[in-house]
Amino acid sequence: MKKIVLFVAAAGTLAFGATSCSKTCEAFTNQKCKDRVPTKEACQAQYKRWFYNQQEDKCRLVEYTGCSDKGFVSEADCNNCKCNK
């Protein structure tokens, strides 16, 4: 009986851990998490947006000029891209 209880507890812990991380990583399906700062665009519109850096698992505020409105307006929205493993 002890072995069954331990097995169920271990399986539940593993399942919860895997689900927990994959749930926080679902944001990677959001295309804005993959946005990069536009370069060499002819337009001169100015933007100040948050961009997610997957290697650093951090968001950074970037000012740029261009035609494309990329990135996130708020740091909080950008932080949804992070995966806390």
Tab-separated table of N, CA and C in Angstrom:
chain	number	residue	atom	x	y	z
A	1	MET	N	0.828	-1.194	0.000
A	1	MET	CA	0.000	0.000	0.000
A	1	MET	C	0.875	1.263	0.000
A	2	LYS	N	1.967	1.241	0.803
A	2	LYS	CA	2.856	2.402	0.848
A	2	LYS	C	3.451	2.684	-0.523
A	3	LYS	N	3.807	1.613	-1.245
A	3	LYS	CA	4.409	1.783	-2.566
A	3	LYS	C	3.432	2.437	-3.530
A	4	ILE	N	2.164	2.068	-3.453
A	4	ILE	CA	1.150	2.652	-4.339
A	4	ILE	C	0.972	4.129	-4.024
A	5	VAL	N	0.901	4.476	-2.751
A	5	VAL	CA	0.738	5.877	-2.347
A	5	VAL	C	1.943	6.691	-2.807
A	6	LEU	N	3.148	6.161	-2.610
A	6	LEU	CA	4.349	6.875	-3.048
A	6	LEU	C	4.376	7.044	-4.560
A	7	PHE	N	3.990	6.003	-5.289
A	7	PHE	CA	3.960	6.083	-6.745
A	7	PHE	C	2.975	7.151	-7.215
A	8	VAL	N	1.777	7.155	-6.641
A	8	VAL	CA	0.752	8.140	-7.021
A	8	VAL	C	1.234	9.547	-6.684
A	9	ALA	N	1.851	9.719	-5.524
A	9	ALA	CA	2.356	11.037	-5.133
A	9	ALA	C	3.459	11.499	-6.084
A	10	ALA	N	4.375	10.605	-6.427
A	10	ALA	CA	5.463	10.957	-7.343
A	10	ALA	C	4.929	11.277	-8.730
A	11	ALA	N	3.993	10.480	-9.213
A	11	ALA	CA	3.409	10.723	-10.536
A	11	ALA	C	2.677	12.055	-10.563
A	12	GLY	N	1.958	12.369	-9.501
A	12	GLY	CA	1.246	13.646	-9.426
A	12	GLY	C	2.195	14.822	-9.422
A	13	THR	N	3.288	14.687	-8.693
A	13	THR	CA	4.285	15.758	-8.648
A	13	THR	C	4.911	15.977	-10.014
A	14	LEU	N	5.277	14.897	-10.689
A	14	LEU	CA	5.860	15.020	-12.030
A	14	LEU	C	4.868	15.623	-13.010
A	15	ALA	N	3.641	15.164	-12.973
A	15	ALA	CA	2.621	15.679	-13.891
A	15	ALA	C	2.358	17.145	-13.627
A	16	PHE	N	2.261	17.538	-12.352
A	16	PHE	CA	2.004	18.937	-12.033
A	16	PHE	C	3.166	19.805	-12.476
A	17	GLY	N	4.384	19.360	-12.248
A	17	GLY	CA	5.559	20.140	-12.648
A	17	GLY	C	5.612	20.339	-14.141
A	18	ALA	N	5.354	19.290	-14.910
A	18	ALA	CA	5.379	19.387	-16.370
A	18	ALA	C	4.260	20.284	-16.858
A	19	THR	N	3.082	20.137	-16.282
A	19	THR	CA	1.938	20.961	-16.687
A	19	THR	C	2.179	22.413	-16.325
A	20	SER	N	2.727	22.644	-15.153
A	20	SER	CA	2.959	23.995	-14.690
A	20	SER	C	3.880	24.743	-15.641
A	21	CYS	N	5.006	24.137	-16.009
A	21	CYS	CA	5.945	24.820	-16.892
A	21	CYS	C	5.361	24.976	-18.288
A	22	SER	N	4.742	23.936	-18.821
A	22	SER	CA	4.203	24.057	-20.170
A	22	SER	C	3.098	25.103	-20.200
A	23	LYS	N	2.375	25.248	-19.094
A	23	LYS	CA	1.323	26.263	-19.043
A	23	LYS	C	1.944	27.659	-19.102
A	24	THR	N	3.042	27.895	-18.364
A	24	THR	CA	3.666	29.213	-18.407
A	24	THR	C	4.393	29.433	-19.725
A	25	CYS	N	4.733	28.345	-20.431
A	25	CYS	CA	5.434	28.474	-21.705
A	25	CYS	C	4.476	28.590	-22.891
A	26	GLU	N	3.173	28.490	-22.650
A	26	GLU	CA	2.217	28.612	-23.744
A	26	GLU	C	2.340	29.954	-24.446
A	27	ALA	N	2.879	30.954	-23.748
A	27	ALA	CA	3.019	32.282	-24.350
A	27	ALA	C	3.919	32.258	-25.574
A	28	PHE	N	4.801	31.237	-25.680
A	28	PHE	CA	5.672	31.166	-26.845
A	28	PHE	C	4.878	30.971	-28.126
A	29	THR	N	3.619	30.563	-28.033
A	29	THR	CA	2.781	30.456	-29.220
A	29	THR	C	2.310	31.837	-29.660
A	30	ASN	N	2.417	32.832	-28.779
A	30	ASN	CA	2.077	34.211	-29.118
A	30	ASN	C	3.180	34.752	-30.030
A	31	GLN	N	2.824	35.108	-31.244
A	31	GLN	CA	3.818	35.567	-32.221
A	31	GLN	C	4.582	36.802	-31.750
A	32	LYS	N	3.963	37.651	-30.932
A	32	LYS	CA	4.660	38.843	-30.457
A	32	LYS	C	5.876	38.484	-29.605
A	33	CYS	N	5.863	37.302	-28.984
A	33	CYS	CA	7.025	36.871	-28.191
A	33	CYS	C	8.235	36.653	-29.088
A	34	LYS	N	7.991	36.443	-30.370
A	34	LYS	CA	9.070	36.180	-31.326
A	34	LYS	C	9.465	37.428	-32.112
A	35	ASP	N	8.762	38.553	-31.893
A	35	ASP	CA	9.068	39.790	-32.618
A	35	ASP	C	10.501	40.236	-32.363
A	36	ARG	N	11.101	40.804	-33.388
A	36	ARG	CA	12.431	41.405	-33.297
A	36	ARG	C	12.302	42.876	-33.673
A	37	VAL	N	13.235	43.681	-33.203
A	37	VAL	CA	13.212	45.109	-33.509
A	37	VAL	C	13.412	45.281	-35.006
A	38	PRO	N	12.482	45.962	-35.688
A	38	PRO	CA	12.631	46.178	-37.130
A	38	PRO	C	13.837	47.077	-37.426
A	39	THR	N	14.516	46.776	-38.506
A	39	THR	CA	15.653	47.604	-38.938
A	39	THR	C	15.503	47.899	-40.424
A	40	LYS	N	16.073	49.004	-40.840
A	40	LYS	CA	16.120	49.392	-42.252
A	40	LYS	C	14.745	49.518	-42.898
A	41	GLU	N	13.779	50.052	-42.152
A	41	GLU	CA	12.468	50.335	-42.740
A	41	GLU	C	12.435	51.806	-43.134
A	42	ALA	N	11.769	52.109	-44.234
A	42	ALA	CA	11.765	53.462	-44.789
A	42	ALA	C	10.964	54.459	-43.947
A	43	CYS	N	9.967	54.024	-43.240
A	43	CYS	CA	9.114	54.928	-42.452
A	43	CYS	C	9.886	55.524	-41.279
A	44	GLN	N	9.427	56.677	-40.829
A	44	GLN	CA	10.082	57.350	-39.715
A	44	GLN	C	9.194	57.431	-38.478
A	45	ALA	N	8.182	56.580	-38.394
A	45	ALA	CA	7.347	56.556	-37.191
A	45	ALA	C	8.212	56.115	-36.017
A	46	GLN	N	7.973	56.710	-34.850
A	46	GLN	CA	8.771	56.349	-33.680
A	46	GLN	C	7.945	55.485	-32.735
A	47	TYR	N	8.572	54.433	-32.254
A	47	TYR	CA	7.919	53.500	-31.339
A	47	TYR	C	8.797	53.274	-30.117
A	48	LYS	N	8.157	53.028	-29.000
A	48	LYS	CA	8.831	52.599	-27.780
A	48	LYS	C	8.082	51.345	-27.337
A	49	ARG	N	8.720	50.184	-27.495
A	49	ARG	CA	8.054	48.902	-27.240
A	49	ARG	C	8.957	47.964	-26.443
A	50	TRP	N	8.322	47.005	-25.788
A	50	TRP	CA	9.020	45.958	-25.040
A	50	TRP	C	9.206	44.747	-25.936
A	51	PHE	N	10.433	44.210	-25.952
A	51	PHE	CA	10.754	43.020	-26.733
A	51	PHE	C	11.302	41.948	-25.805
A	52	TYR	N	10.890	40.709	-26.064
A	52	TYR	CA	11.336	39.573	-25.254
A	52	TYR	C	12.577	38.940	-25.867
A	53	ASN	N	13.597	38.704	-25.040
A	53	ASN	CA	14.820	38.028	-25.461
A	53	ASN	C	14.797	36.626	-24.855
A	54	GLN	N	14.593	35.618	-25.697
A	54	GLN	CA	14.438	34.246	-25.217
A	54	GLN	C	15.722	33.709	-24.579
A	55	GLN	N	16.893	34.072	-25.111
A	55	GLN	CA	18.150	33.586	-24.548
A	55	GLN	C	18.359	34.101	-23.122
A	56	GLU	N	17.990	35.348	-22.886
A	56	GLU	CA	18.157	35.947	-21.560
A	56	GLU	C	16.924	35.751	-20.684
A	57	ASP	N	15.802	35.349	-21.276
A	57	ASP	CA	14.513	35.227	-20.595
A	57	ASP	C	14.151	36.541	-19.911
A	58	LYS	N	14.374	37.640	-20.647
A	58	LYS	CA	14.101	38.983	-20.132
A	58	LYS	C	13.430	39.825	-21.203
A	59	CYS	N	12.714	40.836	-20.748
A	59	CYS	CA	12.129	41.828	-21.650
A	59	CYS	C	12.949	43.105	-21.545
A	60	ARG	N	13.062	43.805	-22.676
A	60	ARG	CA	13.776	45.079	-22.645
A	60	ARG	C	13.000	46.109	-23.451
A	61	LEU	N	13.077	47.355	-22.988
A	61	LEU	CA	12.404	48.463	-23.653
A	61	LEU	C	13.314	49.003	-24.745
A	62	VAL	N	12.758	49.123	-25.960
A	62	VAL	CA	13.539	49.570	-27.114
A	62	VAL	C	12.794	50.705	-27.806
A	63	GLU	N	13.527	51.754	-28.169
A	63	GLU	CA	12.978	52.824	-29.002
A	63	GLU	C	13.520	52.624	-30.406
A	64	TYR	N	12.631	52.673	-31.394
A	64	TYR	CA	13.070	52.488	-32.778
A	64	TYR	C	12.170	53.277	-33.715
A	65	THR	N	12.659	53.497	-34.939
A	65	THR	CA	11.859	54.119	-35.990
A	65	THR	C	11.634	53.088	-37.083
A	66	GLY	N	10.497	53.193	-37.739
A	66	GLY	CA	10.187	52.253	-38.807
A	66	GLY	C	8.719	52.270	-39.155
A	67	CYS	N	8.287	51.278	-39.922
A	67	CYS	CA	6.897	51.158	-40.358
A	67	CYS	C	6.107	50.179	-39.495
A	68	SER	N	6.813	49.248	-38.878
A	68	SER	CA	6.160	48.137	-38.192
A	68	SER	C	6.009	48.391	-36.703
A	69	ASP	N	4.782	48.229	-36.240
A	69	ASP	CA	4.474	48.332	-34.817
A	69	ASP	C	4.653	46.941	-34.212
A	70	LYS	N	5.863	46.635	-33.761
A	70	LYS	CA	6.192	45.308	-33.225
A	70	LYS	C	6.340	45.376	-31.711
A	71	GLY	N	6.481	44.225	-31.078
A	71	GLY	CA	6.724	44.177	-29.641
A	71	GLY	C	5.463	44.425	-28.828
A	72	PHE	N	5.665	44.690	-27.543
A	72	PHE	CA	4.568	44.879	-26.592
A	72	PHE	C	4.524	46.317	-26.099
A	73	VAL	N	3.326	46.819	-25.851
A	73	VAL	CA	3.153	48.166	-25.330
A	73	VAL	C	3.569	48.220	-23.859
A	74	SER	N	3.297	47.145	-23.102
A	74	SER	CA	3.618	47.158	-21.675
A	74	SER	C	4.610	46.052	-21.311
A	75	GLU	N	5.378	46.302	-20.269
A	75	GLU	CA	6.323	45.301	-19.774
A	75	GLU	C	5.570	44.082	-19.237
A	76	ALA	N	4.427	44.316	-18.607
A	76	ALA	CA	3.635	43.206	-18.057
A	76	ALA	C	3.214	42.234	-19.153
A	77	ASP	N	2.778	42.755	-20.298
A	77	ASP	CA	2.399	41.875	-21.410
A	77	ASP	C	3.607	41.097	-21.918
A	78	CYS	N	4.737	41.766	-22.008
A	78	CYS	CA	5.963	41.108	-22.471
A	78	CYS	C	6.383	40.004	-21.505
A	79	ASN	N	6.235	40.244	-20.216
A	79	ASN	CA	6.644	39.259	-19.214
A	79	ASN	C	5.855	37.959	-19.312
A	80	ASN	N	4.706	37.971	-19.985
A	80	ASN	CA	3.947	36.738	-20.190
A	80	ASN	C	4.694	35.759	-21.087
A	81	CYS	N	5.726	36.219	-21.777
A	81	CYS	CA	6.527	35.343	-22.638
A	81	CYS	C	7.489	34.483	-21.833
A	82	LYS	N	7.786	34.877	-20.616
A	82	LYS	CA	8.790	34.168	-19.823
A	82	LYS	C	8.302	32.786	-19.421
A	83	CYS	N	9.246	31.866	-19.318
A	83	CYS	CA	8.964	30.528	-18.809
A	83	CYS	C	9.769	30.333	-17.543
A	84	ASN	N	9.098	30.262	-16.432
A	84	ASN	CA	9.783	30.061	-15.157
A	84	ASN	C	9.897	28.576	-14.870
A	85	LYS	N	11.031	28.021	-15.228
A	85	LYS	CA	11.250	26.581	-15.047
A	85	LYS	C	11.785	26.294	-13.672
